[in-house]
């Protein structure tokens, strides 16, 4: 090999390796969480993780019928996507069954391997607290504190006492969120300004911190606390806050002000995680970086074989620049579904496609795995 060729070859290999380290292909780390030997996963949160709670509370919900679920289950399960969610890929990677929804009376298959308490549309703050700020949480009143109550009711059923619970939960993974995105979403769509919504961040982050504390006090050793998405890139916000002012958009055509707000929440959340870590030095409390992982999807869209012209258009939806109209949402009459959802990042303008969730989950697992300290007994 000539020197230049070998140099070139070397740089190519190096570039390839760095790309690979940053964004490894999904199949490469499909099994890593298995090394943690988790026997259960418990999930609190909203529609990003709901596997069937909201549709038991509200059977008339859009999420209770096709096209939701069409590409994996061939029927609606209550998951807000065309197929699997990140929590499903996390469960698969950990080698535990897909999580049952707590409110599903037929729940059996994840019995003893965890439970999903997440409810689509739910908020970090209790609905009455939001109401005091004149914000109506219209979808559900099963906010984070209700979900925690369900969780402790569930633990009372499987543990003899606190000591037994601590023992039983040692090999469990806890997901506290994503949650909080709806608190802000309801506020913004009900006319609150970004300044007013920014003033809510302390309370929302405190609610998440309190939930994590209760989870840790019940015996959790490994807790993931995800941040919120860059909502300024989502069709629902791009449509609702569309403007002719081109300086309002960043280089990915996302709304700067909204993404700046998401970053602010996420920074405050990470501060709270640091405080929790100081209080509980022997617990692995890990930030889930949904914000940057999602931006990675947009940046790598071509490489990931998304249709680059459609990365900000909903697959299931109709109208406007983003194929989204709040009054004609996915699942409604005469609302079309795109022929190939794998071309799209956004499923319905609010939630992602299975393919987007799959890619995000594999990147997140890669990022989170070393931080979970699975080879450290943590006692
Ligand atoms: C529970 O499962 C049975 C058998 O699959 C089914 O007939 C029934 O409708 C289910 N009940 C609910 C509430 O989903
Ligand atoms: C809200 O909570 C009340 C009880 O606190 C319950 O009766 C009602 O059905 C709930 N509403 C919704 C929409 O879930
Ligand atoms: C943008 O400009 C067009 C034409 O100048 C106008 O019709 C439209 O209402 C404007 N849209 C917004 C959101 O300001
Ligand atoms: C970004 O958010 C911070 C915190 O809310 C705020 O102080 C700042 O003005 C925002 N910047 C822009 C460009 O929106
Ligand atoms: C959304 O749909 C409604 C009802 O069909 C229609 O009146 C409205 O113009 C649509 N909005 C946009 C932005 O396309």
Coordinates of C-alpha atoms and ligand atoms in Angstrom, one line a residue:
X1 CA 0.0 0.0 0.0
X2 CA 1.3 3.5 -0.9
X3 CA 1.6 5.8 2.1
X4 CA -1.2 8.2 0.9
X5 CA -3.5 5.3 0.2
X6 CA -2.8 3.8 3.6
X7 CA -3.3 7.2 5.2
X8 CA -6.6 7.6 3.3
X9 CA -7.6 4.2 4.3
X10 CA -6.8 4.8 7.9
X11 CA -8.8 8.1 7.9
X12 CA -11.7 6.3 6.3
X13 CA -11.6 3.6 9.0
X14 CA -11.3 6.2 11.7
X15 CA -14.2 8.1 10.3
X16 CA -16.2 5.0 10.1
X17 CA -15.4 3.9 13.6
X18 CA -16.3 7.4 15.0
X19 CA -19.6 7.3 13.2
X20 CA -20.2 3.8 14.4
X21 CA -19.4 4.8 18.0
X22 CA -21.8 7.8 17.9
X23 CA -24.6 6.1 16.1
X24 CA -24.2 2.3 16.1
X25 CA -26.5 0.3 13.9
X26 CA -29.5 -1.0 15.9
X27 CA -28.7 -4.7 15.8
X28 CA -25.2 -4.2 17.2
X29 CA -26.3 -3.5 20.8
X30 CA -29.7 -5.4 20.8
X31 CA -28.5 -7.6 23.6
X32 CA -26.5 -5.3 25.8
X33 CA -29.2 -4.7 28.5
X34 CA -29.3 -8.4 29.0
X35 CA -26.0 -8.1 30.8
X36 CA -27.9 -6.2 33.5
X37 CA -30.0 -9.3 34.2
X38 CA -33.0 -7.2 35.0
X39 CA -36.0 -9.3 36.0
X40 CA -38.5 -6.5 35.8
X41 CA -39.1 -3.0 34.3
X42 CA -41.4 -0.5 35.8
X43 CA -42.6 2.5 33.7
X44 CA -44.2 5.8 34.7
X45 CA -44.9 8.4 32.0
X46 CA -47.2 9.5 29.2
X47 CA -48.0 8.5 25.6
X48 CA -44.3 8.0 24.8
X49 CA -44.5 4.8 26.9
X50 CA -48.2 4.0 27.4
X51 CA -48.8 0.4 26.3
X52 CA -52.6 0.4 26.9
X53 CA -53.7 2.3 30.0
X54 CA -55.4 5.3 28.4
X55 CA -57.6 3.1 26.2
X56 CA -58.9 1.3 29.3
X57 CA -59.8 4.7 30.9
X58 CA -61.2 6.1 27.6
X59 CA -62.2 3.3 25.2
X60 CA -63.3 5.9 22.7
X61 CA -59.8 7.3 22.4
X62 CA -58.3 7.5 18.9
X63 CA -55.4 5.3 20.1
X64 CA -57.9 2.4 20.7
X65 CA -58.3 1.7 17.0
X66 CA -56.4 1.3 13.7
X67 CA -54.2 2.6 12.2
X68 CA -52.6 2.7 15.6
X69 CA -50.7 -0.6 15.9
X70 CA -51.1 -1.5 12.2
X71 CA -47.5 -2.4 11.4
X72 CA -46.7 -4.6 14.3
X73 CA -49.7 -5.9 16.2
X74 CA -52.2 -5.6 13.3
X75 CA -54.6 -4.1 15.8
X76 CA -54.6 -1.2 18.3
X77 CA -53.1 -1.9 21.7
X78 CA -53.1 1.6 23.1
X79 CA -49.6 2.3 22.0
X80 CA -49.4 5.7 20.3
X81 CA -47.5 4.6 17.2
X82 CA -47.9 2.3 14.2
X83 CA -46.0 -0.4 16.2
X84 CA -43.6 -0.8 19.1
X85 CA -42.4 2.0 21.4
X86 CA -39.0 2.7 22.9
X87 CA -40.0 0.9 26.1
X88 CA -40.8 -2.2 24.1
X89 CA -37.3 -2.2 22.6
X90 CA -35.8 -1.6 26.0
X91 CA -37.7 -4.6 27.4
X92 CA -36.6 -6.7 24.4
X93 CA -33.0 -5.6 24.9
X94 CA -33.3 -6.5 28.6
X95 CA -34.7 -9.9 27.8
X96 CA -38.0 -9.3 29.7
X97 CA -41.5 -9.6 28.2
X98 CA -43.2 -6.5 26.8
X99 CA -44.7 -4.6 29.7
X100 CA -48.4 -5.0 30.4
X101 CA -50.6 -1.9 31.0
X102 CA -51.6 -1.8 34.7
X103 CA -55.3 -1.0 33.8
X104 CA -55.5 -3.9 31.4
X105 CA -57.7 -6.5 33.1
X106 CA -56.3 -9.2 30.9
X107 CA -52.7 -8.3 31.8
X108 CA -50.8 -11.5 32.3
X109 CA -47.8 -11.9 30.0
X110 CA -45.4 -9.6 31.9
X111 CA -46.6 -10.9 35.2
X112 CA -43.8 -10.6 37.7
X113 CA -41.6 -9.0 35.1
X114 CA -42.7 -5.4 35.6
X115 CA -45.6 -3.2 34.9
X116 CA -46.5 -0.1 32.8
X117 CA -48.3 2.7 34.6
X118 CA -47.8 5.3 31.9
X119 CA -51.0 7.0 30.6
X120 CA -51.1 8.8 27.3
X121 CA -52.0 12.5 27.9
X122 CA -50.9 12.5 31.5
X123 CA -49.0 15.2 33.3
X124 CA -46.2 15.5 35.8
X125 CA -48.4 18.0 37.9
X126 CA -51.7 16.8 39.3
X127 CA -54.7 18.0 37.2
X128 CA -56.0 20.2 40.0
X129 CA -52.7 22.0 40.3
X130 CA -52.7 22.7 36.6
X131 CA -56.3 23.9 36.9
X132 CA -55.2 26.5 39.5
X133 CA -53.0 27.8 36.7
X134 CA -56.0 27.7 34.4
X135 CA -54.6 24.8 32.4
X136 CA -57.0 22.0 31.5
X137 CA -55.5 18.5 31.2
X138 CA -58.4 17.2 29.1
X139 CA -57.2 13.6 28.3
X140 CA -56.7 12.0 31.7
X141 CA -56.4 12.9 35.3
X142 CA -54.0 10.0 36.0
X143 CA -51.0 12.2 36.5
X144 CA -47.6 11.1 37.9
X145 CA -48.8 11.0 41.5
X146 CA -51.7 8.7 40.6
X147 CA -49.4 6.4 38.7
X148 CA -47.1 6.2 41.7
X149 CA -50.1 5.3 43.9
X150 CA -50.9 2.5 41.4
X151 CA -47.3 1.4 41.6
X152 CA -47.3 1.2 45.4
X153 CA -50.7 -0.7 45.3
X154 CA -49.1 -3.1 42.9
X155 CA -46.0 -3.5 45.1
X156 CA -48.2 -4.1 48.2
X157 CA -49.6 -7.0 46.2
X158 CA -46.3 -8.6 45.4
X159 CA -44.2 -7.9 48.5
X160 CA -44.7 -9.1 52.1
X161 CA -43.1 -6.0 53.6
X162 CA -40.7 -3.2 52.8
X163 CA -37.7 -5.4 53.3
X164 CA -39.1 -8.0 50.9
X165 CA -39.8 -5.2 48.4
X166 CA -36.3 -3.9 48.6
X167 CA -35.1 -7.4 47.9
X168 CA -37.5 -8.0 45.0
X169 CA -36.8 -4.7 43.3
X170 CA -33.0 -5.0 43.3
X171 CA -32.9 -6.3 39.8
X172 CA -35.5 -4.0 38.4
X173 CA -35.2 -1.0 36.0
X174 CA -37.3 2.0 36.7
X175 CA -38.3 4.5 34.0
X176 CA -39.6 7.8 35.5
X177 CA -40.8 9.5 32.3
X178 CA -40.7 10.9 29.8
X179 CA -43.3 13.1 31.6
X180 CA -43.9 16.9 31.7
X181 CA -44.2 17.4 28.0
X182 CA -48.0 17.4 28.2
X183 CA -48.0 19.9 31.1
X184 CA -46.2 22.4 28.8
X185 CA -48.2 21.3 25.7
X186 CA -51.6 21.9 27.2
X187 CA -50.4 25.3 28.5
X188 CA -49.0 26.4 25.1
X189 CA -52.0 25.3 23.1
X190 CA -54.3 27.0 25.7
X191 CA -52.6 30.3 25.0
X192 CA -49.9 30.5 27.6
X193 CA -46.8 32.4 26.5
X194 CA -43.3 30.8 26.6
X195 CA -42.5 33.0 29.6
X196 CA -45.5 31.7 31.5
X197 CA -44.6 28.1 30.6
X198 CA -41.0 28.7 31.6
X199 CA -42.3 29.7 35.0
X200 CA -43.9 26.1 35.3
X201 CA -40.5 24.3 34.9
X202 CA -39.5 24.4 38.6
X203 CA -42.8 22.7 39.7
X204 CA -42.7 20.2 36.9
X205 CA -39.1 19.2 37.6
X206 CA -39.8 19.1 41.3
X207 CA -42.7 16.7 40.7
X208 CA -40.5 14.4 38.7
X209 CA -37.8 14.6 41.3
X210 CA -40.3 13.7 44.1
X211 CA -41.5 10.7 42.0
X212 CA -37.9 9.5 41.6
X213 CA -37.4 9.9 45.3
X214 CA -40.4 7.8 46.1
X215 CA -39.3 5.1 43.6
X216 CA -35.8 5.1 45.2
X217 CA -37.2 4.8 48.7
X218 CA -39.2 1.8 47.7
X219 CA -36.0 0.0 46.7
X220 CA -35.1 1.0 43.2
X221 CA -31.4 0.8 42.4
X222 CA -31.4 1.8 38.8
X223 CA -33.6 4.7 37.6
X224 CA -33.8 6.3 34.2
X225 CA -35.2 9.8 34.1
X226 CA -35.7 10.9 30.5
X227 CA -35.9 14.6 29.4
X228 CA -38.4 16.0 26.9
X229 CA -38.1 16.1 23.1
X230 CA -37.2 19.1 21.0
X231 CA -40.9 19.8 20.5
X232 CA -40.1 22.6 18.0
X233 CA -39.3 19.9 15.5
X234 CA -42.7 18.1 15.8
X235 CA -45.5 18.7 13.3
X236 CA -48.0 19.6 16.0
X237 CA -45.9 22.5 17.2
X238 CA -44.6 23.4 13.7
X239 CA -48.2 23.7 12.7
X240 CA -49.6 25.4 15.8
X241 CA -46.8 28.0 16.0
X242 CA -46.1 28.4 12.3
X243 CA -44.7 31.8 11.4
X244 CA -43.5 33.8 8.4
X245 CA -40.5 34.9 10.4
X246 CA -37.7 32.8 9.0
X247 CA -35.4 33.7 11.9
X248 CA -37.7 31.7 14.1
X249 CA -36.4 28.4 12.6
X250 CA -33.0 26.8 13.0
X251 CA -31.0 24.9 10.4
X252 CA -33.1 21.8 10.9
X253 CA -36.3 23.8 10.3
X254 CA -37.3 23.5 14.0
X255 CA -38.8 26.3 16.0
X256 CA -35.9 27.8 18.0
X257 CA -37.9 29.3 20.8
X258 CA -39.6 26.0 21.6
X259 CA -36.4 23.9 21.4
X260 CA -34.7 26.4 23.6
X261 CA -37.5 25.9 26.1
X262 CA -37.1 22.1 25.9
X263 CA -33.4 22.5 26.6
X264 CA -34.2 24.7 29.6
X265 CA -36.5 22.0 31.1
X266 CA -33.8 19.4 30.4
X267 CA -31.0 21.4 32.0
X268 CA -33.1 21.9 35.1
X269 CA -34.0 18.2 35.1
X270 CA -30.3 17.2 34.9
X271 CA -29.6 19.5 37.9
X272 CA -32.3 17.7 39.8
X273 CA -30.7 14.4 38.8
X274 CA -27.3 15.6 40.2
X275 CA -29.0 16.6 43.5
X276 CA -30.7 13.2 43.7
X277 CA -27.3 11.5 43.0
X278 CA -25.7 13.4 45.9
X279 CA -28.5 12.3 48.2
X280 CA -28.4 8.7 47.0
X281 CA -24.8 8.1 46.0
X282 CA -25.3 4.3 45.7
X283 CA -28.2 4.5 43.2
X284 CA -27.7 4.7 39.5
X285 CA -29.9 7.6 38.4
X286 CA -29.4 8.2 34.7
X287 CA -30.6 11.0 32.4
X288 CA -32.3 9.8 29.2
X289 CA -31.3 12.2 26.5
X290 CA -34.4 12.1 24.3
X291 CA -33.6 15.6 23.1
X292 CA -30.3 15.0 21.4
X293 CA -31.2 11.5 20.4
X294 CA -34.2 12.8 18.5
X295 CA -32.1 15.5 16.8
X296 CA -29.8 12.7 15.7
X297 CA -32.7 11.2 13.8
X298 CA -33.2 14.4 11.9
X299 CA -29.5 14.9 11.2
X300 CA -28.9 11.3 10.1
X301 CA -32.3 11.0 8.3
X302 CA -30.7 10.2 4.9
X303 CA -28.3 7.6 6.3
X304 CA -31.2 6.0 8.2
X305 CA -33.3 5.9 5.0
X306 CA -36.0 8.2 6.1
X307 CA -37.6 10.2 3.2
X308 CA -35.7 13.5 3.7
X309 CA -38.6 15.4 2.2
X310 CA -41.0 14.0 4.9
X311 CA -38.9 14.1 8.1
X312 CA -41.2 16.8 9.5
X313 CA -44.4 15.6 8.0
X314 CA -46.8 13.3 9.9
X315 CA -47.3 9.9 8.3
X316 CA -50.9 9.7 9.5
X317 CA -52.6 13.0 9.1
X318 CA -53.8 15.5 6.5
X319 CA -53.2 19.1 5.4
X320 CA -50.8 21.9 5.8
X321 CA -47.1 22.0 5.4
X322 CA -46.6 19.2 8.0
X323 CA -49.4 16.9 7.0
X324 CA -51.1 17.8 10.3
X325 CA -54.3 19.4 11.4
X326 CA -55.3 19.3 15.1
X327 CA -59.0 19.1 14.2
X328 CA -58.5 16.2 11.8
X329 CA -56.1 13.9 13.7
X330 CA -54.9 10.4 12.9
X331 CA -57.6 7.8 13.4
X332 CA -60.3 10.2 12.4
X333 CA -62.6 9.7 9.4
X334 CA -60.9 10.2 6.1
X335 CA -57.5 10.9 7.6
X336 CA -55.0 9.1 5.3
X337 CA -52.0 7.0 6.4
X338 CA -48.8 7.2 4.4
X339 CA -48.0 4.0 2.4
X340 CA -44.7 3.4 4.0
X341 CA -44.4 4.6 7.7
X342 CA -40.7 3.6 7.7
X343 CA -40.1 6.6 5.5
X344 CA -41.3 8.9 8.3
X345 CA -40.0 9.9 11.7
X346 CA -43.4 11.3 12.9
X347 CA -46.3 8.9 13.0
X348 CA -49.2 11.2 13.8
X349 CA -47.6 14.6 14.3
X350 CA -47.2 14.1 18.0
X351 CA -45.7 10.6 18.3
X352 CA -43.0 8.8 16.4
X353 CA -43.1 5.8 14.0
X354 CA -41.9 2.4 15.2
X355 CA -38.8 2.8 13.1
X356 CA -37.9 6.1 14.7
X357 CA -38.5 4.7 18.2
X358 CA -36.4 1.6 17.3
X359 CA -33.5 3.7 16.2
X360 CA -33.8 6.0 19.2
X361 CA -34.0 3.1 21.6
X362 CA -30.8 1.5 20.3
X363 CA -28.9 4.8 20.6
X364 CA -30.3 5.4 24.1
X365 CA -29.4 1.9 25.3
X366 CA -25.9 2.4 24.0
X367 CA -25.6 5.7 25.9
X368 CA -27.3 4.5 29.1
X369 CA -25.9 1.1 29.5
X370 CA -22.5 2.0 31.0
X371 CA -24.2 4.5 33.3
X372 CA -26.4 1.9 34.8
X373 CA -23.4 0.2 36.3
X374 CA -24.8 -3.3 35.8
X375 CA -21.5 -4.9 36.9
X376 CA -21.5 -3.0 40.2
X377 CA -23.8 -4.5 42.9
X378 CA -24.8 -1.0 44.1
X379 CA -25.2 -1.9 47.8
Ligands
LIG1 C1 -59.8 -10.4 27.9 O1 -59.4 -11.4 27.0 C2 -60.5 -12.2 26.5 C3 -59.9 -13.4 25.8 O2 -58.9 -13.0 24.9 C4 -61.4 -11.3 25.6 O3 -62.5 -12.0 25.2 C5 -61.9 -10.1 26.5 O4 -62.6 -9.3 25.7 C6 -60.7 -9.4 27.1 N1 -61.2 -8.4 28.0 C7 -60.8 -7.1 27.9 C8 -61.5 -6.2 28.9 O5 -59.9 -6.7 27.2
LIG2 C1 -61.0 12.0 37.1 O1 -61.0 11.6 38.5 C2 -62.3 11.4 39.0 C3 -62.2 11.0 40.5 O2 -61.1 11.6 41.1 C4 -63.0 10.3 38.2 O3 -64.3 10.0 38.8 C5 -63.1 10.7 36.8 O4 -63.7 9.7 36.0 C6 -61.7 11.1 36.2 N1 -61.9 11.6 34.9 C7 -61.2 11.1 33.9 C8 -61.3 11.8 32.6 O5 -60.4 10.2 34.0
LIG3 C1 -47.6 34.4 6.0 O1 -47.7 35.2 4.9 C2 -48.7 34.9 4.0 C3 -48.6 35.7 2.7 O2 -47.9 36.9 3.0 C4 -50.1 35.1 4.7 O3 -51.1 34.8 3.9 C5 -50.1 34.2 6.0 O4 -51.3 34.5 6.7 C6 -48.9 34.4 6.8 N1 -48.9 33.4 7.8 C7 -48.6 33.6 9.1 C8 -48.6 32.5 10.0 O5 -48.3 34.7 9.5
LIG4 C1 -33.8 30.5 25.9 O1 -34.3 30.1 27.2 C2 -33.8 30.9 28.3 C3 -34.4 30.3 29.6 O2 -35.7 30.3 29.5 C4 -34.1 32.3 28.1 O3 -33.6 33.1 29.2 C5 -33.6 32.8 26.8 O4 -34.0 34.1 26.5 C6 -34.1 31.9 25.6 N1 -33.4 32.3 24.4 C7 -34.1 32.4 23.2 C8 -33.2 32.8 22.1 O5 -35.3 32.1 23.1
LIG5 C1 -57.9 21.9 9.5 O1 -59.1 21.2 9.2 C2 -60.3 22.1 9.3 C3 -61.5 21.2 9.1 O2 -61.4 20.4 8.0 C4 -60.2 23.2 8.3 O3 -61.3 24.0 8.4 C5 -58.9 24.0 8.5 O4 -58.8 25.0 7.5 C6 -57.7 23.1 8.5 N1 -56.6 23.8 9.0 C7 -55.4 23.8 8.3 C8 -54.3 24.7 8.9 O5 -55.2 23.2 7.3

